[in-house]
Amino acid sequence: MRMVLGVAAALLALGVTQLAAVPFGPGADARNAVGSTVIDHTPGPVKEWAIQTFGTADKLFLTIAIVVVILVLAAVTAAAETRRRPVGSIAIAAAGVAGAAAVLSRPEAGLADVIPSLLGAACGVAALRMLLRERPSDTERRRALAALGVLAVGVVGGVAGVAWSRRLNSVEGDREAFAAPTPQAPAPPIPDDVQPRGVTLPSFVTSNADFYRIDTALVVPQLPRDQWKLRIHGLVDREITFDFDDLADFELVEKVVTLTCVSNPIGGDLISNAVWTGYRVRDLLARAGVKREADMALSTSSDGFTAGTPVDALTDRRDALLAITMNGQPLPPEHGYPARLVVPGLYGYVSATKWVVDLELTRFDRAQAYWTKLGWSPRGPIKTSSRVDVPRSGQVVPVGPVTLGGVAWAQNRGVRAVEVRIDDGIWQPAELGASYSGDTWRLWSFPWRAEVPGVHTVTVRATDNTGQLQTEQYALPVPDGATGWHEVSFSVR
Ligand SMILES: Nc1nc2c(c(=O)[nH]1)N[C@H]1C(S)=C(S)[C@@H](COP(=O)(O)O)O[C@H]1N2
Ligand SMILES: [Mo]
């Protein structure tokens, strides 16, 4: 029974914290702050494992895990609470202080943002003491009812608080009101023959809904355009801060760029292609004047993620963008609304900062970024790679003609050739969808005749436009991207 009382009191504390946070805005969200603190202090390999195991559901898993830990602690300490040693009360109070500390450590928080956590903890302690007080008139049933009441208030308050903050802080209205300007420099049209016929492959342009998503944000940052600013500072001639309207001074460029995550395993799907519009980072940097000694731009997001990008990659002819639209829409909130970086040829962890608000010109021998501090390589050029999409592993292919296919990529170089091998046969050239640009993936197909029933394998390898053949050498994603040939087994029947 005492354990149940502890859980009820803890839930009340969490619920009050969440509800009280509503008027304070996103910075006061203790759930986000604690979760983000846990994410930031999770060892790199564990993060990598979570991304591989849960994909985008990793955040849900984390939230559930944290709540379970809190409730278990509350139950155990409440059971041990005595008048002389109020361990349960102390635990709740300590959790409140820890929550407040987590809140304060976040880039988006102010001093007043600790109030909800402290208030929640105070309510939790008061509830626990009330519930544990033994009065002769109390029956077991009355105490259970009181506990149930406290628990219900906590749960309802918490759910209402989360839903209410979400509505209040949502950028959805701001985003819908944003009439994105037409690009002055449009991208060349995408020809139909980028998409091979006779086989169902991923669409050359990935829809916003299907685009892979990777970030450390537990709650998607909600940053309205009128609160967005981009500060450019560090090794520059003059520090400069742009607000969103200032961007209209620059030429809006449209580009088709394939993004890839360094965590993408061989055969994985952390790769997608979109049409972006944005401003050349080169043009923005020119206003500030980059000093010669600067070789890295350290970008920071509103939620404190950082990436270190070579200055060359931001200023050369690949036209790295401060992107504001994705496939004709304002950026979806989870893809960086209102502005993010898109740098062709580099993995996302060193370049693609979403909700970007700060660019510091610095040096690789001075600064480290979010993932490089965790042991990932400071530079992250995308490796030449390819994937079999059809058939899927274990798929049954009927005897007769069939078209196999997949994707290949070598951003900033382009794919020149794709070869396919069935079982231990010879490498044969695949047919290639039209090449759109060196910055986009290339779809391939391979007409084949399934003749011999049984298990077969298909292996793929790409060659990029520098003549470099995709390496067979197997490597894990850590520290600078997976390598090896993708092989799929399937059965012919
Ligand atoms: N603010 C922020 N930006 C970020 C990240 C992040 O965790 N936070 N992750 C990066 C990584 S690792 C990748 S692969 C790309 C993914 O971009 P997407 O989610 O739009 O596909 O975003 C990059 N930008
Ligand atoms: Mo990534």
Short mmCIF file of C-alpha atoms and ligand atoms in Angstrom, two decimals:
data_model
loop_
_atom_site.label_atom_id
_atom_site.label_comp_id
_atom_site.label_asym_id
_atom_site.label_seq_id
_atom_site.Cartn_x
_atom_site.Cartn_y
_atom_site.Cartn_z
CA MET A 1 0.00 0.00 0.00
CA ARG A 2 2.73 2.48 0.91
CA MET A 3 4.31 1.87 -2.47
CA VAL A 4 1.06 2.76 -4.21
CA LEU A 5 0.88 5.96 -2.16
CA GLY A 6 4.39 6.84 -3.28
CA VAL A 7 3.50 6.28 -6.93
CA ALA A 8 0.37 8.43 -6.52
CA ALA A 9 2.35 11.26 -4.93
CA ALA A 10 5.01 11.09 -7.66
CA LEU A 11 2.39 11.16 -10.40
CA LEU A 12 0.83 14.20 -8.74
CA ALA A 13 4.23 15.90 -8.69
CA LEU A 14 4.77 15.13 -12.39
CA GLY A 15 1.25 16.23 -13.31
CA VAL A 16 1.43 19.52 -11.42
CA THR A 17 4.86 20.24 -12.94
CA GLN A 18 3.52 19.66 -16.44
CA LEU A 19 0.38 21.73 -15.89
CA ALA A 20 2.19 24.59 -14.15
CA ALA A 21 4.69 24.74 -17.02
CA VAL A 22 2.00 25.79 -19.50
CA PRO A 23 2.12 29.57 -18.86
CA PHE A 24 5.93 29.55 -18.77
CA GLY A 25 6.41 28.30 -22.33
CA PRO A 26 8.60 25.54 -23.79
CA GLY A 27 11.67 26.39 -21.69
CA ALA A 28 9.91 25.24 -18.50
CA ASP A 29 9.10 21.75 -19.80
CA ALA A 30 10.86 19.59 -17.22
CA ARG A 31 9.98 16.41 -19.09
CA ASN A 32 11.83 17.69 -22.14
CA ALA A 33 14.71 19.05 -20.05
CA VAL A 34 15.25 15.82 -18.10
CA GLY A 35 14.89 13.67 -21.21
CA SER A 36 17.27 15.85 -23.17
CA THR A 37 19.77 15.81 -20.33
CA VAL A 38 19.60 12.02 -20.28
CA ILE A 39 20.05 11.94 -24.08
CA ASP A 40 23.05 14.27 -23.86
CA HIS A 41 24.70 12.12 -21.18
CA THR A 42 23.97 8.77 -22.75
CA PRO A 43 27.20 7.16 -23.98
CA GLY A 44 27.61 7.25 -27.77
CA PRO A 45 27.36 3.49 -28.35
CA VAL A 46 24.08 3.34 -26.37
CA LYS A 47 22.65 6.18 -28.48
CA GLU A 48 23.75 4.36 -31.59
CA TRP A 49 22.07 1.20 -30.33
CA ALA A 50 18.86 3.11 -29.55
CA ILE A 51 18.79 4.64 -33.04
CA GLN A 52 19.37 1.22 -34.64
CA THR A 53 16.87 -0.57 -32.39
CA PHE A 54 14.01 1.88 -32.04
CA GLY A 55 14.57 4.25 -34.97
CA THR A 56 12.27 7.21 -34.56
CA ALA A 57 10.47 5.50 -31.65
CA ASP A 58 13.67 5.89 -29.57
CA LYS A 59 12.20 9.00 -27.94
CA LEU A 60 9.00 7.30 -26.86
CA PHE A 61 11.08 4.51 -25.38
CA LEU A 62 13.20 7.03 -23.47
CA THR A 63 10.16 8.87 -22.05
CA ILE A 64 8.59 5.64 -20.86
CA ALA A 65 11.88 4.47 -19.36
CA ILE A 66 12.32 7.72 -17.42
CA VAL A 67 8.76 7.68 -16.04
CA VAL A 68 9.14 4.05 -14.98
CA VAL A 69 12.41 4.82 -13.17
CA ILE A 70 10.80 7.76 -11.35
CA LEU A 71 7.79 5.71 -10.26
CA VAL A 72 9.90 2.79 -9.06
CA LEU A 73 12.07 5.15 -7.00
CA ALA A 74 8.96 6.82 -5.58
CA ALA A 75 7.45 3.47 -4.60
CA VAL A 76 10.60 2.20 -2.93
CA THR A 77 11.34 5.40 -1.01
CA ALA A 78 7.72 5.87 0.09
CA ALA A 79 7.75 2.37 1.54
CA ALA A 80 10.77 3.35 3.63
CA GLU A 81 9.40 6.71 4.78
CA THR A 82 9.17 7.17 8.55
CA ARG A 83 8.48 10.23 10.67
CA ARG A 84 12.15 10.46 11.67
CA ARG A 85 13.52 9.57 8.27
CA PRO A 86 11.23 10.96 5.55
CA VAL A 87 13.13 9.33 2.67
CA GLY A 88 10.10 9.37 0.35
CA SER A 89 9.53 13.09 0.81
CA ILE A 90 13.23 13.79 0.41
CA ALA A 91 13.31 11.75 -2.80
CA ILE A 92 10.44 13.73 -4.31
CA ALA A 93 12.00 17.03 -3.23
CA ALA A 94 15.35 15.95 -4.66
CA ALA A 95 13.68 14.95 -7.93
CA GLY A 96 12.12 18.43 -8.08
CA VAL A 97 15.50 20.07 -7.59
CA ALA A 98 17.05 17.76 -10.20
CA GLY A 99 14.25 18.65 -12.61
CA ALA A 100 14.83 22.35 -11.96
CA ALA A 101 18.57 21.90 -12.56
CA ALA A 102 17.88 20.09 -15.83
CA VAL A 103 15.55 22.89 -16.89
CA LEU A 104 18.19 25.52 -16.15
CA SER A 105 20.85 23.64 -18.11
CA ARG A 106 18.84 23.87 -21.35
CA PRO A 107 19.63 26.64 -23.84
CA GLU A 108 15.97 27.69 -24.06
CA ALA A 109 15.38 28.23 -20.29
CA GLY A 110 15.18 31.28 -18.02
CA LEU A 111 15.38 31.43 -14.22
CA ALA A 112 11.58 31.51 -13.69
CA ASP A 113 11.29 28.24 -15.63
CA VAL A 114 12.28 26.27 -12.51
CA ILE A 115 9.04 27.25 -10.73
CA PRO A 116 6.86 24.44 -12.18
CA SER A 117 9.36 21.72 -11.16
CA LEU A 118 9.67 23.07 -7.62
CA LEU A 119 5.92 23.59 -7.29
CA GLY A 120 5.27 20.06 -8.56
CA ALA A 121 7.72 18.59 -6.05
CA ALA A 122 6.16 20.59 -3.21
CA CYS A 123 2.71 19.26 -4.09
CA GLY A 124 4.12 15.74 -4.33
CA VAL A 125 5.70 15.96 -0.87
CA ALA A 126 2.52 17.41 0.65
CA ALA A 127 0.42 14.66 -0.94
CA LEU A 128 2.76 11.92 0.24
CA ARG A 129 2.71 13.20 3.82
CA MET A 130 -1.04 13.51 3.77
CA LEU A 131 -1.49 10.02 2.38
CA LEU A 132 0.95 8.43 4.83
CA ARG A 133 -0.51 10.10 7.90
CA GLU A 134 -2.11 7.40 10.02
CA ARG A 135 -5.35 8.50 11.61
CA PRO A 136 -7.42 6.08 13.72
CA SER A 137 -10.56 6.92 11.71
CA ASP A 138 -8.92 5.99 8.39
CA THR A 139 -9.95 2.72 6.94
CA GLU A 140 -7.84 0.98 4.33
CA ARG A 141 -10.56 1.80 1.85
CA ARG A 142 -10.49 5.53 2.55
CA ARG A 143 -6.77 5.62 2.12
CA ALA A 144 -7.00 3.78 -1.15
CA LEU A 145 -9.61 6.25 -2.37
CA ALA A 146 -7.48 9.21 -1.33
CA ALA A 147 -4.51 7.70 -3.18
CA LEU A 148 -6.63 7.10 -6.23
CA GLY A 149 -7.78 10.73 -6.14
CA VAL A 150 -4.22 12.03 -5.95
CA LEU A 151 -3.14 9.71 -8.75
CA ALA A 152 -6.04 10.79 -10.97
CA VAL A 153 -5.33 14.48 -10.43
CA GLY A 154 -1.70 13.84 -11.33
CA VAL A 155 -2.43 11.89 -14.51
CA VAL A 156 -5.17 14.22 -15.73
CA GLY A 157 -3.09 17.30 -14.91
CA GLY A 158 -0.06 15.86 -16.70
CA VAL A 159 -1.92 14.87 -19.83
CA ALA A 160 -3.78 18.19 -19.93
CA GLY A 161 -0.54 20.10 -19.36
CA VAL A 162 1.27 18.32 -22.19
CA ALA A 163 -1.64 18.75 -24.62
CA TRP A 164 -2.20 22.36 -23.68
CA SER A 165 1.47 23.40 -23.98
CA ARG A 166 1.66 21.62 -27.28
CA ARG A 167 -1.24 23.67 -28.63
CA LEU A 168 -0.02 26.95 -27.20
CA ASN A 169 3.53 26.57 -28.45
CA SER A 170 2.82 24.93 -31.78
CA VAL A 171 4.32 26.64 -34.84
CA GLU A 172 1.66 25.06 -37.05
CA GLY A 173 -0.24 28.36 -37.43
CA ASP A 174 2.94 30.32 -38.11
CA ARG A 175 3.97 27.72 -40.64
CA GLU A 176 0.65 27.73 -42.45
CA ALA A 177 0.73 31.53 -42.66
CA PHE A 178 4.15 31.40 -44.33
CA ALA A 179 3.91 31.97 -48.06
CA ALA A 180 7.33 30.77 -49.10
CA PRO A 181 8.84 32.98 -51.83
CA THR A 182 9.48 31.54 -55.29
CA PRO A 183 13.13 30.71 -55.91
CA GLN A 184 15.06 33.13 -58.12
CA ALA A 185 17.35 30.28 -59.11
CA PRO A 186 15.09 27.27 -59.73
CA ALA A 187 16.46 23.73 -59.96
CA PRO A 188 16.42 22.05 -63.38
CA PRO A 189 13.21 20.05 -63.86
CA ILE A 190 13.33 16.43 -62.75
CA PRO A 191 12.96 14.17 -65.81
CA ASP A 192 10.61 11.18 -65.61
CA ASP A 193 13.37 8.73 -66.41
CA VAL A 194 15.11 9.21 -63.04
CA GLN A 195 12.62 6.55 -61.95
CA PRO A 196 13.30 3.09 -63.49
CA ARG A 197 10.30 1.27 -64.94
CA GLY A 198 9.05 -2.20 -64.20
CA VAL A 199 10.00 -2.24 -60.52
CA THR A 200 8.58 -0.50 -57.46
CA LEU A 201 11.42 1.49 -55.93
CA PRO A 202 11.47 4.41 -53.48
CA SER A 203 10.31 7.56 -55.22
CA PHE A 204 13.24 9.67 -56.54
CA VAL A 205 11.88 12.55 -54.45
CA THR A 206 10.90 11.41 -50.97
CA SER A 207 7.68 12.93 -49.64
CA ASN A 208 7.96 14.98 -46.47
CA ALA A 209 5.93 12.35 -44.64
CA ASP A 210 8.30 9.54 -45.69
CA PHE A 211 11.54 11.47 -45.22
CA TYR A 212 13.74 9.85 -42.55
CA ARG A 213 14.09 11.79 -39.34
CA ILE A 214 17.00 11.76 -36.90
CA ASP A 215 17.64 14.21 -34.07
CA THR A 216 18.24 14.43 -30.36
CA ALA A 217 15.13 16.55 -29.72
CA LEU A 218 12.69 14.85 -27.37
CA VAL A 219 10.09 17.51 -28.10
CA VAL A 220 10.23 19.04 -31.58
CA PRO A 221 11.46 22.64 -31.10
CA GLN A 222 8.70 25.14 -31.94
CA LEU A 223 10.43 28.24 -33.23
CA PRO A 224 8.19 30.83 -34.91
CA ARG A 225 9.71 32.90 -37.70
CA ASP A 226 9.53 36.17 -35.76
CA GLN A 227 11.57 34.66 -32.93
CA TRP A 228 14.16 33.12 -35.23
CA LYS A 229 17.55 34.75 -35.58
CA LEU A 230 20.81 33.57 -37.08
CA ARG A 231 23.93 34.95 -35.45
CA ILE A 232 27.21 34.65 -37.38
CA HIS A 233 30.26 35.30 -35.23
CA GLY A 234 33.71 34.05 -34.21
CA LEU A 235 36.51 34.33 -36.76
CA VAL A 236 34.73 36.94 -38.88
CA ASP A 237 35.42 40.54 -39.84
CA ARG A 238 32.10 41.73 -38.41
CA GLU A 239 29.62 39.81 -36.34
CA ILE A 240 26.15 39.86 -37.85
CA THR A 241 22.66 38.68 -36.87
CA PHE A 242 19.95 38.06 -39.44
CA ASP A 243 16.28 37.88 -38.63
CA PHE A 244 13.96 35.96 -40.90
CA ASP A 245 12.92 39.02 -42.93
CA ASP A 246 16.57 39.94 -43.57
CA LEU A 247 16.92 36.76 -45.60
CA ALA A 248 14.78 38.27 -48.36
CA ASP A 249 17.85 40.33 -49.37
CA PHE A 250 19.49 37.17 -50.67
CA GLU A 251 18.89 35.09 -53.74
CA LEU A 252 16.61 32.12 -53.03
CA VAL A 253 18.06 28.97 -54.59
CA GLU A 254 16.31 25.68 -55.30
CA LYS A 255 18.31 22.45 -55.12
CA VAL A 256 17.59 18.74 -55.05
CA VAL A 257 19.75 17.14 -52.38
CA THR A 258 19.87 13.64 -50.90
CA LEU A 259 20.50 13.64 -47.14
CA THR A 260 22.09 10.63 -45.45
CA CYS A 261 22.67 9.75 -41.82
CA VAL A 262 26.07 8.46 -40.73
CA SER A 263 24.19 5.90 -38.60
CA ASN A 264 22.67 4.33 -41.70
CA PRO A 265 23.74 0.67 -41.67
CA ILE A 266 24.44 -1.18 -44.93
CA GLY A 267 21.02 -1.69 -46.49
CA GLY A 268 19.45 0.85 -44.11
CA ASP A 269 16.87 3.49 -44.87
CA LEU A 270 18.28 6.59 -43.16
CA ILE A 271 18.57 8.29 -46.55
CA SER A 272 16.03 10.43 -48.40
CA ASN A 273 15.93 12.95 -51.23
CA ALA A 274 14.05 16.27 -51.33
CA VAL A 275 13.72 19.50 -53.28
CA TRP A 276 14.91 22.30 -51.02
CA THR A 277 14.87 26.04 -51.37
CA GLY A 278 17.13 28.21 -49.30
CA TYR A 279 19.80 30.87 -49.22
CA ARG A 280 23.40 30.12 -50.08
CA VAL A 281 25.38 29.92 -46.84
CA ARG A 282 28.22 31.40 -48.88
CA ASP A 283 26.22 34.60 -49.43
CA LEU A 284 25.32 34.90 -45.74
CA LEU A 285 28.91 34.28 -44.66
CA ALA A 286 30.19 36.87 -47.15
CA ARG A 287 28.32 39.56 -45.23
CA ALA A 288 30.23 38.67 -42.08
CA GLY A 289 33.54 38.13 -43.88
CA VAL A 290 35.17 34.84 -42.90
CA LYS A 291 38.74 35.18 -41.61
CA ARG A 292 41.35 33.03 -43.37
CA GLU A 293 42.26 30.99 -40.30
CA ALA A 294 38.66 29.72 -39.90
CA ASP A 295 38.26 26.19 -41.26
CA MET A 296 35.06 25.16 -39.41
CA ALA A 297 31.61 26.63 -39.01
CA LEU A 298 30.10 25.35 -35.78
CA SER A 299 26.34 25.52 -36.20
CA THR A 300 24.02 25.39 -33.18
CA SER A 301 20.29 24.72 -33.06
CA SER A 302 17.76 26.32 -30.75
CA ASP A 303 17.83 23.13 -28.66
CA GLY A 304 21.60 23.06 -28.32
CA PHE A 305 22.64 20.48 -30.95
CA THR A 306 25.88 21.37 -32.72
CA ALA A 307 27.60 20.34 -35.95
CA GLY A 308 31.06 21.30 -37.22
CA THR A 309 31.19 21.81 -40.99
CA PRO A 310 34.28 22.57 -43.08
CA VAL A 311 34.09 26.20 -44.24
CA ASP A 312 35.03 25.00 -47.74
CA ALA A 313 31.91 22.85 -47.96
CA LEU A 314 29.80 25.87 -47.06
CA THR A 315 31.43 28.24 -49.51
CA ASP A 316 32.30 26.17 -52.60
CA ARG A 317 30.16 25.64 -55.67
CA ARG A 318 28.02 22.89 -54.17
CA ASP A 319 25.81 25.70 -52.84
CA ALA A 320 25.23 24.67 -49.25
CA LEU A 321 21.87 26.11 -48.22
CA LEU A 322 20.16 27.66 -45.27
CA ALA A 323 16.98 25.88 -46.32
CA ILE A 324 13.49 27.22 -45.65
CA THR A 325 11.31 24.89 -47.73
CA MET A 326 11.20 21.16 -48.40
CA ASN A 327 9.30 19.79 -51.41
CA GLY A 328 7.43 23.07 -51.88
CA GLN A 329 6.29 23.35 -48.25
CA PRO A 330 7.72 25.39 -45.40
CA LEU A 331 10.05 23.00 -43.54
CA PRO A 332 7.99 20.59 -41.42
CA PRO A 333 8.65 21.36 -37.71
CA GLU A 334 10.46 18.03 -37.28
CA HIS A 335 12.74 18.86 -40.23
CA GLY A 336 13.85 22.21 -38.83
CA TYR A 337 11.20 24.91 -39.26
CA PRO A 338 11.82 27.73 -39.88
CA ALA A 339 15.39 27.18 -41.16
CA ARG A 340 18.03 24.46 -41.32
CA LEU A 341 21.30 23.71 -43.08
CA VAL A 342 21.51 21.41 -46.10
CA VAL A 343 25.04 20.67 -47.27
CA PRO A 344 25.37 18.32 -50.25
CA GLY A 345 27.92 15.55 -49.77
CA LEU A 346 28.23 15.53 -45.97
CA TYR A 347 26.47 13.27 -43.47
CA GLY A 348 23.81 15.06 -41.43
CA TYR A 349 25.71 14.95 -38.13
CA VAL A 350 28.40 17.31 -39.43
CA SER A 351 26.23 19.59 -41.50
CA ALA A 352 22.43 19.44 -41.52
CA THR A 353 21.57 21.40 -38.35
CA LYS A 354 17.82 21.86 -38.00
CA TRP A 355 16.33 24.87 -36.15
CA VAL A 356 19.73 26.48 -36.71
CA VAL A 357 20.24 29.80 -34.89
CA ASP A 358 23.98 30.27 -34.61
CA LEU A 359 27.05 29.91 -36.84
CA GLU A 360 30.40 30.31 -35.15
CA LEU A 361 33.44 30.47 -37.41
CA THR A 362 36.19 28.56 -35.66
CA ARG A 363 38.80 25.85 -36.25
CA PHE A 364 38.78 22.05 -36.19
CA ASP A 365 41.73 22.14 -33.78
CA ARG A 366 39.70 24.25 -31.34
CA ALA A 367 36.09 23.14 -31.40
CA GLN A 368 34.13 19.91 -31.27
CA ALA A 369 30.46 19.30 -32.00
CA TYR A 370 27.74 17.11 -30.54
CA TRP A 371 28.68 13.80 -32.18
CA THR A 372 32.39 14.42 -32.54
CA LYS A 373 32.63 14.79 -28.75
CA LEU A 374 31.17 11.28 -28.58
CA GLY A 375 33.87 9.82 -30.78
CA TRP A 376 32.46 10.25 -34.27
CA SER A 377 34.86 11.54 -36.88
CA PRO A 378 35.19 15.35 -37.14
CA ARG A 379 34.76 15.22 -40.91
CA GLY A 380 31.92 13.28 -42.44
CA PRO A 381 31.95 13.07 -46.24
CA ILE A 382 29.26 10.67 -47.47
CA LYS A 383 30.71 7.36 -48.66
CA THR A 384 29.84 5.85 -52.04
CA SER A 385 27.18 3.26 -51.34
CA SER A 386 24.21 1.33 -52.71
CA ARG A 387 21.23 -0.71 -51.57
CA VAL A 388 18.98 -3.47 -52.89
CA ASP A 389 15.30 -2.57 -52.40
CA VAL A 390 13.75 -5.29 -54.57
CA PRO A 391 13.63 -8.08 -53.61
CA ARG A 392 13.35 -7.61 -49.86
CA SER A 393 15.22 -10.04 -47.67
CA GLY A 394 13.33 -13.36 -47.55
CA GLN A 395 10.92 -12.39 -50.31
CA VAL A 396 9.55 -15.15 -52.54
CA VAL A 397 10.12 -14.50 -56.25
CA PRO A 398 8.11 -16.61 -58.70
CA VAL A 399 10.02 -18.38 -61.47
CA GLY A 400 10.07 -16.19 -64.58
CA PRO A 401 11.14 -12.67 -65.50
CA VAL A 402 11.52 -10.18 -62.67
CA THR A 403 13.12 -6.74 -62.31
CA LEU A 404 15.34 -6.16 -59.31
CA GLY A 405 16.31 -2.68 -58.21
CA GLY A 406 17.46 -0.23 -55.59
CA VAL A 407 19.29 3.03 -54.98
CA ALA A 408 22.93 4.15 -55.10
CA TRP A 409 24.50 7.36 -53.84
CA ALA A 410 27.76 9.29 -53.71
CA GLN A 411 26.65 12.85 -53.01
CA ASN A 412 28.81 15.66 -54.34
CA ARG A 413 30.45 13.20 -56.75
CA GLY A 414 27.57 11.37 -58.35
CA VAL A 415 27.07 7.71 -59.26
CA ARG A 416 28.57 6.54 -62.54
CA ALA A 417 27.77 2.82 -62.48
CA VAL A 418 25.97 0.16 -60.48
CA GLU A 419 26.75 -3.55 -60.75
CA VAL A 420 24.77 -6.52 -59.58
CA ARG A 421 25.85 -10.05 -58.75
CA ILE A 422 23.51 -13.00 -58.40
CA ASP A 423 24.82 -15.71 -56.06
CA ASP A 424 28.52 -16.20 -56.87
CA GLY A 425 28.12 -15.15 -60.49
CA ILE A 426 29.89 -12.42 -62.37
CA TRP A 427 29.25 -8.72 -61.80
CA GLN A 428 26.80 -7.39 -64.35
CA PRO A 429 25.95 -3.76 -65.07
CA ALA A 430 22.57 -2.57 -63.75
CA GLU A 431 20.41 -0.18 -65.73
CA LEU A 432 20.52 3.29 -64.25
CA GLY A 433 17.77 5.82 -63.86
CA ALA A 434 18.76 9.17 -65.37
CA SER A 435 21.38 11.03 -63.38
CA TYR A 436 19.84 14.19 -61.96
CA SER A 437 22.93 15.64 -60.30
CA GLY A 438 25.94 14.59 -58.31
CA ASP A 439 24.11 15.60 -55.12
CA THR A 440 21.23 13.16 -55.54
CA TRP A 441 20.91 9.42 -55.33
CA ARG A 442 20.50 7.31 -58.44
CA LEU A 443 17.90 4.61 -58.81
CA TRP A 444 18.89 1.37 -60.57
CA SER A 445 17.12 -1.67 -61.96
CA PHE A 446 18.20 -5.10 -63.16
CA PRO A 447 15.99 -7.26 -65.37
CA TRP A 448 16.56 -10.90 -64.50
CA ARG A 449 15.03 -14.28 -65.10
CA ALA A 450 14.41 -16.39 -61.99
CA GLU A 451 14.97 -19.96 -63.12
CA VAL A 452 16.42 -22.22 -60.44
CA PRO A 453 14.09 -22.68 -57.44
CA GLY A 454 15.74 -22.27 -54.04
CA VAL A 455 17.54 -19.59 -52.06
CA HIS A 456 19.54 -17.00 -53.96
CA THR A 457 21.40 -13.83 -53.13
CA VAL A 458 21.74 -10.53 -54.92
CA THR A 459 24.61 -8.16 -54.12
CA VAL A 460 25.06 -4.60 -55.34
CA ARG A 461 27.99 -2.19 -55.61
CA ALA A 462 28.31 1.32 -57.02
CA THR A 463 31.09 3.30 -58.68
CA ASP A 464 31.15 7.06 -58.26
CA ASN A 465 32.13 9.70 -60.82
CA THR A 466 35.70 9.83 -59.53
CA GLY A 467 35.98 6.18 -60.63
CA GLN A 468 36.05 4.96 -57.04
CA LEU A 469 34.39 1.56 -56.53
CA GLN A 470 32.31 1.13 -53.38
CA THR A 471 34.52 -0.78 -50.96
CA GLU A 472 33.71 -4.35 -50.00
CA GLN A 473 35.45 -3.83 -46.65
CA TYR A 474 32.83 -4.18 -43.92
CA ALA A 475 32.66 -1.33 -41.39
CA LEU A 476 30.09 -0.28 -38.79
CA PRO A 477 28.56 3.22 -38.89
CA VAL A 478 30.87 4.43 -36.07
CA PRO A 479 32.98 6.57 -36.49
CA ASP A 480 32.45 7.85 -40.03
CA GLY A 481 29.84 5.77 -41.86
CA ALA A 482 29.22 2.09 -42.67
CA THR A 483 30.90 0.37 -45.62
CA GLY A 484 30.47 -2.96 -47.36
CA TRP A 485 28.27 -4.40 -50.07
CA HIS A 486 24.57 -4.90 -49.47
CA GLU A 487 23.50 -8.51 -50.02
CA VAL A 488 19.90 -9.76 -49.91
CA SER A 489 18.76 -13.41 -49.80
CA PHE A 490 15.47 -14.38 -51.38
CA SER A 491 13.79 -17.56 -52.61
CA VAL A 492 12.74 -18.47 -56.08
CA ARG A 493 9.69 -20.75 -56.27
N1 LIG B 1 18.98 20.40 -34.27
C1 LIG B 1 19.39 19.21 -34.76
N2 LIG B 1 19.72 19.12 -36.06
C2 LIG B 1 20.12 17.94 -36.57
C3 LIG B 1 20.24 16.80 -35.75
C4 LIG B 1 19.89 16.93 -34.38
O1 LIG B 1 19.98 15.98 -33.59
N3 LIG B 1 19.47 18.16 -33.92
N4 LIG B 1 20.65 15.60 -36.30
C5 LIG B 1 21.41 15.65 -37.54
C6 LIG B 1 21.51 14.35 -38.17
S1 LIG B 1 22.47 13.20 -37.38
C7 LIG B 1 20.92 14.06 -39.37
S2 LIG B 1 21.26 12.61 -40.16
C8 LIG B 1 20.01 15.02 -40.02
C9 LIG B 1 18.68 14.38 -40.33
O2 LIG B 1 17.82 15.33 -40.91
P1 LIG B 1 16.29 14.96 -41.08
O3 LIG B 1 15.76 14.57 -39.73
O4 LIG B 1 15.62 16.15 -41.65
O5 LIG B 1 16.26 13.78 -42.03
O6 LIG B 1 19.76 16.14 -39.19
C10 LIG B 1 20.88 16.65 -38.54
N5 LIG B 1 20.46 17.87 -37.88
MO MO B 2 22.65 11.44 -38.70
#
